[in-house]
Amino acid sequence: MDVLQLMDEWGPEKVVCVSDRRTGMKGVLVIDNTARGMGKGGTRMSPAVTVEEIARLARVMTWKWAGVDLFFGGAKAGIVFDPSSPDKEAALRAFARKLSNEVPREYVLGLDVGLTERDAAIVQDELSDRGAMMGAPAQLGGLPYDELGVTGYGVAEVADELVELRGKRVAVQGFGAVGAAAAKRFAELGAVVVAVSSVRGALVDPHGLDVARLLKLRGEFGDLAVEEYGPVQQLGAELRVPCDVLVPAALQDVIDADLASELDTTLVIEGANLPTSVAAQEVLARRGITVVPDFIANAGGVVAAAYGMDARYSPFPVNPVTVLEAVSEKLRANAVNVLAEARSRGTTTHVAARALAQERVLAAMKLRGRVA
């Protein structure tokens, strides 16, 4: 593809592609917009990573940071490599070395699909810089996002702000770091989790799944937890089950207009980035189904990242309780604000949330003299 075609009035400001012949690693860094601060965003590893995908996600980060009114810029990185490969560490180290000009001066890596807290430690070791990647284990002074489940925690907190969750039926697509943490928090808040899924299939039980058992199985078997739990259904069943709250927390582009017309829910909380198409968002709005946009609902990770960035060279660890309290307070308030803006503007919640974020980014661009 022509990278120049990705560029518009917002960005990206820089696209860096790297490769390593010894490991076969290919990778890309997209720094989208730094008007409100240096680039900060997750780093994913998958054999299917593309430049366009990373550019889209970098733009989401621009809106996400502005949406929660924290001062970093949108950026994202991707590594074209199989995270299950025995050569993962070598590829990750090669990726970090190739980006040593940009990391951590212009961009700080974070955890996303395919990377773990140990991977963050590996990057810090390769670059001899504790500030090169966020999400390292607590034993290294990091703030372990996945262990705390900050993103999934925030997703459930948003839902709890909008509906009384006790006794409500919740379906979660995806049982990775976000989906599992969301399911855990939903159960703590009294909701009935009626469906979850992983790449191995979907579990559906209208009477409620045993979330504690599922979490234990996930710790032992990973994605295979759903098969160990009980009979699995085809992927997609978790999206179609009748529920009060639906949480797409897997990958992007999973709900199109056709599927949106079939959903049997009243509230969609976007745990993943870009899970619904624009056409789907319009269908859901017409049907009276409330949608909390991704960069509002799943911003718990960026709130935690802001704390991590603030303390990345400090000898004092961040208090996890402080982070979770901030995630809850910030995301609950933002969700209410966005829904009110959507009603006021007569638009979908995505359009309203993006408009709020764009206003903040544009103001910063004007102040810096980047636009007239």
One Martini backbone bead per residue (centre of mass of N, CA, C, O) as a GRO file, in nm:
protein
  372
    1MET     BB    1   0.102   0.032   0.011
    2ASP     BB    2   0.041   0.379   0.037
    3VAL     BB    3   0.141   0.566   0.297
    4LEU     BB    4   0.046   0.852   0.202
    5GLN     BB    5  -0.268   0.773   0.218
    6LEU     BB    6  -0.279   0.797   0.544
    7MET     BB    7  -0.265   1.105   0.521
    8ASP     BB    8  -0.379   1.383   0.713
    9GLU     BB    9  -0.464   1.643   0.925
   10TRP     BB   10  -0.350   1.456   1.179
   11GLY     BB   11  -0.205   1.214   1.013
   12PRO     BB   12   0.081   1.086   1.020
   13GLU     BB   13   0.410   1.184   1.118
   14LYS     BB   14   0.519   0.874   1.147
   15VAL     BB   15   0.680   0.602   0.956
   16VAL     BB   16   0.829   0.290   1.069
   17CYS     BB   17   1.022   0.046   0.905
   18VAL     BB   18   1.126  -0.291   0.993
   19SER     BB   19   1.409  -0.533   0.984
   20ASP     BB   20   1.522  -0.892   1.016
   21ARG     BB   21   1.704  -1.145   0.881
   22ARG     BB   22   1.758  -1.355   1.108
   23THR     BB   23   1.439  -1.368   1.216
   24GLY     BB   24   1.213  -1.223   1.016
   25MET     BB   25   1.147  -0.955   1.113
   26LYS     BB   26   0.865  -0.733   1.114
   27GLY     BB   27   0.795  -0.369   1.135
   28VAL     BB   28   0.591  -0.101   1.298
   29LEU     BB   29   0.573   0.261   1.332
   30VAL     BB   30   0.311   0.487   1.452
   31ILE     BB   31   0.300   0.841   1.453
   32ASP     BB   32   0.034   1.047   1.464
   33ASN     BB   33   0.002   1.258   1.733
   34THR     BB   34   0.191   1.530   1.927
   35ALA     BB   35   0.039   1.787   2.043
   36ARG     BB   36  -0.007   1.649   2.354
   37GLY     BB   37   0.247   1.456   2.304
   38MET     BB   38   0.404   1.187   2.317
   39GLY     BB   39   0.425   0.878   2.205
   40LYS     BB   40   0.156   0.640   2.305
   41GLY     BB   41   0.146   0.276   2.282
   42GLY     BB   42   0.090  -0.015   2.171
   43THR     BB   43   0.220  -0.359   2.114
   44ARG     BB   44   0.199  -0.591   1.850
   45MET     BB   45   0.180  -0.956   1.784
   46SER     BB   46   0.156  -1.076   1.442
   47PRO     BB   47   0.132  -1.226   1.131
   48ALA     BB   48  -0.109  -0.994   1.041
   49VAL     BB   49   0.033  -0.741   1.038
   50THR     BB   50  -0.028  -0.396   0.942
   51VAL     BB   51   0.003  -0.075   0.860
   52GLU     BB   52  -0.295   0.004   0.857
   53GLU     BB   53  -0.369  -0.109   1.132
   54ILE     BB   54  -0.168   0.067   1.298
   55ALA     BB   55  -0.278   0.339   1.204
   56ARG     BB   56  -0.561   0.308   1.320
   57LEU     BB   57  -0.464   0.265   1.617
   58ALA     BB   58  -0.314   0.534   1.645
   59ARG     BB   59  -0.568   0.707   1.615
   60VAL     BB   60  -0.712   0.600   1.859
   61MET     BB   61  -0.497   0.709   2.057
   62THR     BB   62  -0.543   1.003   2.008
   63TRP     BB   63  -0.840   0.996   2.114
   64LYS     BB   64  -0.791   0.863   2.388
   65TRP     BB   65  -0.613   1.075   2.522
   66ALA     BB   66  -0.814   1.309   2.471
   67GLY     BB   67  -1.070   1.180   2.601
   68VAL     BB   68  -0.909   1.173   2.897
   69ASP     BB   69  -0.719   1.422   2.923
   70LEU     BB   70  -0.420   1.334   2.832
   71PHE     BB   71  -0.054   1.402   2.779
   72PHE     BB   72  -0.056   1.233   2.488
   73GLY     BB   73   0.018   1.058   2.198
   74GLY     BB   74  -0.048   0.895   1.911
   75ALA     BB   75   0.039   0.539   1.901
   76LYS     BB   76   0.189   0.248   1.721
   77ALA     BB   77   0.282  -0.106   1.719
   78GLY     BB   78   0.423  -0.373   1.500
   79ILE     BB   79   0.470  -0.738   1.474
   80VAL     BB   80   0.572  -0.971   1.232
   81PHE     BB   81   0.481  -1.239   1.438
   82ASP     BB   82   0.491  -1.531   1.624
   83PRO     BB   83   0.420  -1.556   1.965
   84SER     BB   84   0.471  -1.889   1.970
   85SER     BB   85   0.755  -1.869   1.909
   86PRO     BB   86   1.082  -1.955   2.007
   87ASP     BB   87   1.179  -1.661   1.863
   88LYS     BB   88   1.052  -1.416   2.005
   89GLU     BB   89   1.281  -1.275   2.160
   90ALA     BB   90   1.461  -1.213   1.917
   91ALA     BB   91   1.253  -1.039   1.767
   92LEU     BB   92   1.208  -0.830   1.991
   93ARG     BB   93   1.500  -0.732   2.010
   94ALA     BB   94   1.522  -0.641   1.716
   95PHE     BB   95   1.297  -0.432   1.725
   96ALA     BB   96   1.418  -0.252   1.944
   97ARG     BB   97   1.685  -0.185   1.800
   98LYS     BB   98   1.559  -0.054   1.538
   99LEU     BB   99   1.406   0.171   1.749
  100SER     BB  100   1.631   0.340   1.913
  101ASN     BB  101   1.572   0.630   1.797
  102GLU     BB  102   1.262   0.641   1.915
  103VAL     BB  103   1.336   0.464   2.167
  104PRO     BB  104   1.199   0.678   2.415
  105ARG     BB  105   1.180   0.970   2.285
  106GLU     BB  106   0.899   0.926   2.091
  107TYR     BB  107   0.847   0.623   2.206
  108VAL     BB  108   0.640   0.403   2.407
  109LEU     BB  109   0.594   0.098   2.486
  110GLY     BB  110   0.328  -0.155   2.489
  111LEU     BB  111   0.070  -0.360   2.559
  112ASP     BB  112  -0.054  -0.624   2.349
  113VAL     BB  113  -0.107  -0.833   2.128
  114GLY     BB  114   0.128  -1.099   2.208
  115LEU     BB  115   0.207  -0.956   2.483
  116THR     BB  116   0.399  -0.939   2.784
  117GLU     BB  117   0.553  -0.861   3.073
  118ARG     BB  118   0.816  -1.000   2.992
  119ASP     BB  119   0.853  -0.846   2.727
  120ALA     BB  120   0.901  -0.576   2.863
  121ALA     BB  121   1.162  -0.666   3.002
  122ILE     BB  122   1.321  -0.729   2.744
  123VAL     BB  123   1.321  -0.442   2.627
  124GLN     BB  124   1.460  -0.306   2.864
  125ASP     BB  125   1.717  -0.477   2.837
  126GLU     BB  126   1.800  -0.417   2.540
  127LEU     BB  127   1.799  -0.084   2.604
  128SER     BB  128   1.873  -0.006   2.894
  129ASP     BB  129   1.553   0.087   2.964
  130ARG     BB  130   1.288   0.140   3.175
  131GLY     BB  131   1.134   0.354   2.964
  132ALA     BB  132   1.066   0.178   2.693
  133MET     BB  133   0.844  -0.001   2.864
  134MET     BB  134   0.534  -0.087   2.952
  135GLY     BB  135   0.430  -0.354   3.183
  136ALA     BB  136   0.609  -0.453   3.382
  137PRO     BB  137   0.696  -0.611   3.636
  138ALA     BB  138   0.695  -0.547   3.972
  139GLN     BB  139   0.995  -0.653   4.020
  140LEU     BB  140   1.081  -0.392   3.814
  141GLY     BB  141   0.871  -0.144   3.881
  142GLY     BB  142   0.614  -0.203   3.749
  143LEU     BB  143   0.291  -0.190   3.583
  144PRO     BB  144   0.075  -0.465   3.574
  145TYR     BB  145  -0.184  -0.465   3.374
  146ASP     BB  146  -0.276  -0.762   3.345
  147GLU     BB  147  -0.283  -0.834   3.642
  148LEU     BB  148  -0.493  -0.598   3.705
  149GLY     BB  149  -0.702  -0.539   3.469
  150VAL     BB  150  -0.766  -0.235   3.378
  151THR     BB  151  -0.942  -0.248   3.123
  152GLY     BB  152  -1.167  -0.443   3.217
  153TYR     BB  153  -1.241  -0.286   3.467
  154GLY     BB  154  -1.338  -0.029   3.316
  155VAL     BB  155  -1.563  -0.156   3.152
  156ALA     BB  156  -1.738  -0.237   3.400
  157GLU     BB  157  -1.761   0.045   3.526
  158VAL     BB  158  -1.920   0.171   3.297
  159ALA     BB  159  -2.165  -0.013   3.309
  160ASP     BB  160  -2.233   0.055   3.612
  161GLU     BB  161  -2.301   0.357   3.551
  162LEU     BB  162  -2.553   0.287   3.342
  163VAL     BB  163  -2.618   0.022   3.512
  164GLU     BB  164  -2.762  -0.212   3.709
  165LEU     BB  165  -2.585  -0.511   3.741
  166ARG     BB  166  -2.754  -0.667   3.919
  167GLY     BB  167  -2.857  -0.952   3.731
  168LYS     BB  168  -2.722  -0.899   3.477
  169ARG     BB  169  -2.658  -0.976   3.143
  170VAL     BB  170  -2.334  -1.095   3.021
  171ALA     BB  171  -2.131  -1.057   2.724
  172VAL     BB  172  -1.802  -1.194   2.618
  173GLN     BB  173  -1.571  -1.114   2.379
  174GLY     BB  174  -1.326  -1.259   2.491
  175PHE     BB  175  -1.038  -1.415   2.706
  176GLY     BB  176  -0.834  -1.218   2.773
  177ALA     BB  177  -0.717  -0.961   2.942
  178VAL     BB  178  -0.988  -0.805   2.910
  179GLY     BB  179  -1.220  -1.016   2.930
  180ALA     BB  180  -1.140  -1.146   3.201
  181ALA     BB  181  -1.143  -0.886   3.374
  182ALA     BB  182  -1.434  -0.814   3.314
  183ALA     BB  183  -1.570  -1.069   3.421
  184LYS     BB  184  -1.468  -1.040   3.707
  185ARG     BB  185  -1.601  -0.761   3.765
  186PHE     BB  186  -1.891  -0.834   3.699
  187ALA     BB  187  -1.919  -1.046   3.922
  188GLU     BB  188  -1.855  -0.850   4.159
  189LEU     BB  189  -2.118  -0.664   4.063
  190GLY     BB  190  -2.355  -0.903   4.004
  191ALA     BB  191  -2.334  -1.028   3.743
  192VAL     BB  192  -2.431  -1.236   3.458
  193VAL     BB  193  -2.232  -1.457   3.287
  194VAL     BB  194  -2.342  -1.600   2.967
  195ALA     BB  195  -2.069  -1.524   2.795
  196VAL     BB  196  -1.780  -1.658   2.622
  197SER     BB  197  -1.456  -1.623   2.442
  198SER     BB  198  -1.237  -1.777   2.209
  199VAL     BB  199  -1.059  -1.917   1.955
  200ARG     BB  200  -1.204  -2.206   2.051
  201GLY     BB  201  -1.478  -2.062   2.140
  202ALA     BB  202  -1.807  -2.083   2.289
  203LEU     BB  203  -1.978  -1.985   2.587
  204VAL     BB  204  -2.318  -2.083   2.687
  205ASP     BB  205  -2.529  -1.956   2.973
  206PRO     BB  206  -2.825  -1.832   3.087
  207HIS     BB  207  -2.747  -1.894   3.407
  208GLY     BB  208  -2.441  -1.895   3.413
  209LEU     BB  209  -2.111  -1.865   3.468
  210ASP     BB  210  -1.808  -1.978   3.613
  211VAL     BB  211  -1.574  -1.748   3.656
  212ALA     BB  212  -1.371  -1.864   3.855
  213ARG     BB  213  -1.317  -2.122   3.693
  214LEU     BB  214  -1.231  -1.986   3.429
  215LEU     BB  215  -0.984  -1.833   3.543
  216LYS     BB  216  -0.833  -2.085   3.633
  217LEU     BB  217  -0.818  -2.217   3.350
  218ARG     BB  218  -0.666  -1.988   3.213
  219GLY     BB  219  -0.408  -2.016   3.385
  220GLU     BB  220  -0.358  -2.315   3.265
  221PHE     BB  221  -0.481  -2.297   2.931
  222GLY     BB  222  -0.594  -2.047   2.825
  223ASP     BB  223  -0.774  -2.071   2.539
  224LEU     BB  224  -0.861  -2.372   2.640
  225ALA     BB  225  -1.067  -2.315   2.870
  226VAL     BB  226  -1.337  -2.355   2.721
  227GLU     BB  227  -1.296  -2.666   2.676
  228GLU     BB  228  -1.254  -2.739   2.980
  229TYR     BB  229  -1.533  -2.643   3.082
  230GLY     BB  230  -1.701  -2.711   2.801
  231PRO     BB  231  -1.916  -2.688   2.572
  232VAL     BB  232  -1.876  -2.563   2.252
  233GLN     BB  233  -1.930  -2.306   2.035
  234GLN     BB  234  -1.951  -2.111   1.792
  235LEU     BB  235  -1.833  -1.847   1.679
  236GLY     BB  236  -2.081  -1.584   1.773
  237ALA     BB  237  -2.272  -1.674   2.001
  238GLU     BB  238  -2.184  -1.447   2.207
  239LEU     BB  239  -2.330  -1.214   2.030
  240ARG     BB  240  -2.640  -1.356   2.018
  241VAL     BB  241  -2.700  -1.349   2.298
  242PRO     BB  242  -2.908  -1.271   2.532
  243CYS     BB  243  -2.864  -0.933   2.671
  244ASP     BB  244  -2.768  -0.635   2.844
  245VAL     BB  245  -2.449  -0.682   2.798
  246LEU     BB  246  -2.202  -0.607   2.549
  247VAL     BB  247  -1.851  -0.733   2.500
  248PRO     BB  248  -1.621  -0.643   2.272
  249ALA     BB  249  -1.282  -0.812   2.341
  250ALA     BB  250  -1.107  -0.849   2.083
  251LEU     BB  251  -1.126  -0.747   1.776
  252GLN     BB  252  -1.160  -0.595   1.494
  253ASP     BB  253  -1.434  -0.604   1.291
  254VAL     BB  254  -1.706  -0.781   1.421
  255ILE     BB  255  -1.933  -0.548   1.371
  256ASP     BB  256  -2.179  -0.519   1.152
  257ALA     BB  257  -2.475  -0.432   1.022
  258ASP     BB  258  -2.601  -0.713   1.028
  259LEU     BB  259  -2.533  -0.786   1.323
  260ALA     BB  260  -2.660  -0.531   1.454
  261SER     BB  261  -2.959  -0.630   1.374
  262GLU     BB  262  -2.932  -0.896   1.584
  263LEU     BB  263  -2.890  -0.783   1.845
  264ASP     BB  264  -2.961  -0.877   2.207
  265THR     BB  265  -2.947  -0.563   2.337
  266THR     BB  266  -2.879  -0.239   2.523
  267LEU     BB  267  -2.551  -0.269   2.566
  268VAL     BB  268  -2.235  -0.142   2.440
  269ILE     BB  269  -1.898  -0.234   2.530
  270GLU     BB  270  -1.585  -0.138   2.409
  271GLY     BB  271  -1.300  -0.332   2.460
  272ALA     BB  272  -1.212  -0.301   2.186
  273ASN     BB  273  -1.069  -0.202   1.896
  274LEU     BB  274  -1.278  -0.148   1.641
  275PRO     BB  275  -1.553  -0.349   1.649
  276THR     BB  276  -1.718  -0.128   1.486
  277SER     BB  277  -1.886  -0.005   1.242
  278VAL     BB  278  -2.034   0.265   1.120
  279ALA     BB  279  -2.291   0.119   1.029
  280ALA     BB  280  -2.339  -0.023   1.301
  281GLN     BB  281  -2.371   0.231   1.473
  282GLU     BB  282  -2.628   0.329   1.325
  283VAL     BB  283  -2.804   0.085   1.380
  284LEU     BB  284  -2.791   0.094   1.689
  285ALA     BB  285  -2.910   0.375   1.721
  286ARG     BB  286  -3.186   0.312   1.584
  287ARG     BB  287  -3.242   0.073   1.806
  288GLY     BB  288  -3.147   0.191   2.100
  289ILE     BB  289  -2.842   0.117   2.131
  290THR     BB  290  -2.595   0.154   2.348
  291VAL     BB  291  -2.267   0.305   2.287
  292VAL     BB  292  -1.938   0.261   2.402
  293PRO     BB  293  -1.659   0.365   2.303
  294ASP     BB  294  -1.346   0.253   2.295
  295PHE     BB  295  -1.187   0.532   2.379
  296ILE     BB  296  -1.360   0.517   2.652
  297ALA     BB  297  -1.395   0.219   2.770
  298ASN     BB  298  -1.065   0.124   2.718
  299ALA     BB  299  -0.891   0.357   2.896
  300GLY     BB  300  -0.752   0.219   3.140
  301GLY     BB  301  -0.470   0.177   3.015
  302VAL     BB  302  -0.397   0.485   2.988
  303VAL     BB  303  -0.419   0.561   3.279
  304ALA     BB  304  -0.202   0.363   3.373
  305ALA     BB  305   0.020   0.465   3.180
  306ALA     BB  306   0.044   0.744   3.304
  307TYR     BB  307   0.152   0.643   3.572
  308GLY     BB  308   0.392   0.487   3.455
  309MET     BB  309   0.530   0.728   3.315
  310ASP     BB  310   0.567   0.900   3.572
  311ALA     BB  311   0.736   0.631   3.716
  312ARG     BB  312   0.969   0.498   3.530
  313TYR     BB  313   1.226   0.641   3.715
  314SER     BB  314   1.123   0.547   3.979
  315PRO     BB  315   1.172   0.389   4.299
  316PHE     BB  316   0.859   0.412   4.323
  317PRO     BB  317   0.582   0.251   4.337
  318VAL     BB  318   0.274   0.198   4.221
  319ASN     BB  319  -0.046   0.219   4.334
  320PRO     BB  320  -0.304   0.021   4.238
  321VAL     BB  321  -0.541   0.158   4.381
  322THR     BB  322  -0.507   0.434   4.251
  323VAL     BB  323  -0.552   0.340   3.961
  324LEU     BB  324  -0.838   0.213   3.987
  325GLU     BB  325  -0.975   0.469   4.086
  326ALA     BB  326  -0.908   0.641   3.835
  327VAL     BB  327  -1.044   0.466   3.625
  328SER     BB  328  -1.329   0.481   3.735
  329GLU     BB  329  -1.368   0.790   3.745
  330LYS     BB  330  -1.295   0.865   3.450
  331LEU     BB  331  -1.482   0.667   3.286
  332ARG     BB  332  -1.754   0.733   3.403
  333ALA     BB  333  -1.756   1.035   3.328
  334ASN     BB  334  -1.708   1.005   3.021
  335ALA     BB  335  -1.956   0.838   2.947
  336VAL     BB  336  -2.169   1.041   3.034
  337ASN     BB  337  -2.069   1.274   2.854
  338VAL     BB  338  -2.099   1.134   2.576
  339LEU     BB  339  -2.401   1.074   2.589
  340ALA     BB  340  -2.485   1.370   2.617
  341GLU     BB  341  -2.354   1.470   2.352
  342ALA     BB  342  -2.516   1.290   2.160
  343ARG     BB  343  -2.790   1.410   2.231
  344SER     BB  344  -2.720   1.709   2.169
  345ARG     BB  345  -2.611   1.647   1.860
  346GLY     BB  346  -2.751   1.397   1.717
  347THR     BB  347  -2.553   1.146   1.753
  348THR     BB  348  -2.333   0.934   1.780
  349THR     BB  349  -2.106   0.840   2.014
  350HIS     BB  350  -1.861   0.844   1.827
  351VAL     BB  351  -1.892   1.128   1.715
  352ALA     BB  352  -1.891   1.275   1.986
  353ALA     BB  353  -1.618   1.173   2.097
  354ARG     BB  354  -1.444   1.267   1.858
  355ALA     BB  355  -1.510   1.568   1.877
  356LEU     BB  356  -1.389   1.615   2.155
  357ALA     BB  357  -1.103   1.520   2.084
  358GLN     BB  358  -1.052   1.710   1.840
  359GLU     BB  359  -1.069   1.976   1.991
  360ARG     BB  360  -0.815   1.924   2.166
  361VAL     BB  361  -0.610   1.875   1.939
  362LEU     BB  362  -0.653   2.137   1.778
  363ALA     BB  363  -0.573   2.332   2.002
  364ALA     BB  364  -0.280   2.228   2.019
  365MET     BB  365  -0.199   2.280   1.722
  366LYS     BB  366  -0.244   2.587   1.731
  367LEU     BB  367  -0.049   2.657   1.967
  368ARG     BB  368   0.203   2.526   1.793
  369GLY     BB  369   0.159   2.604   1.477
  370ARG     BB  370   0.043   2.358   1.284
  371VAL     BB  371  -0.201   2.550   1.247
  372ALA     BB  372  -0.414   2.820   1.168
   0.00000   0.00000   0.00000
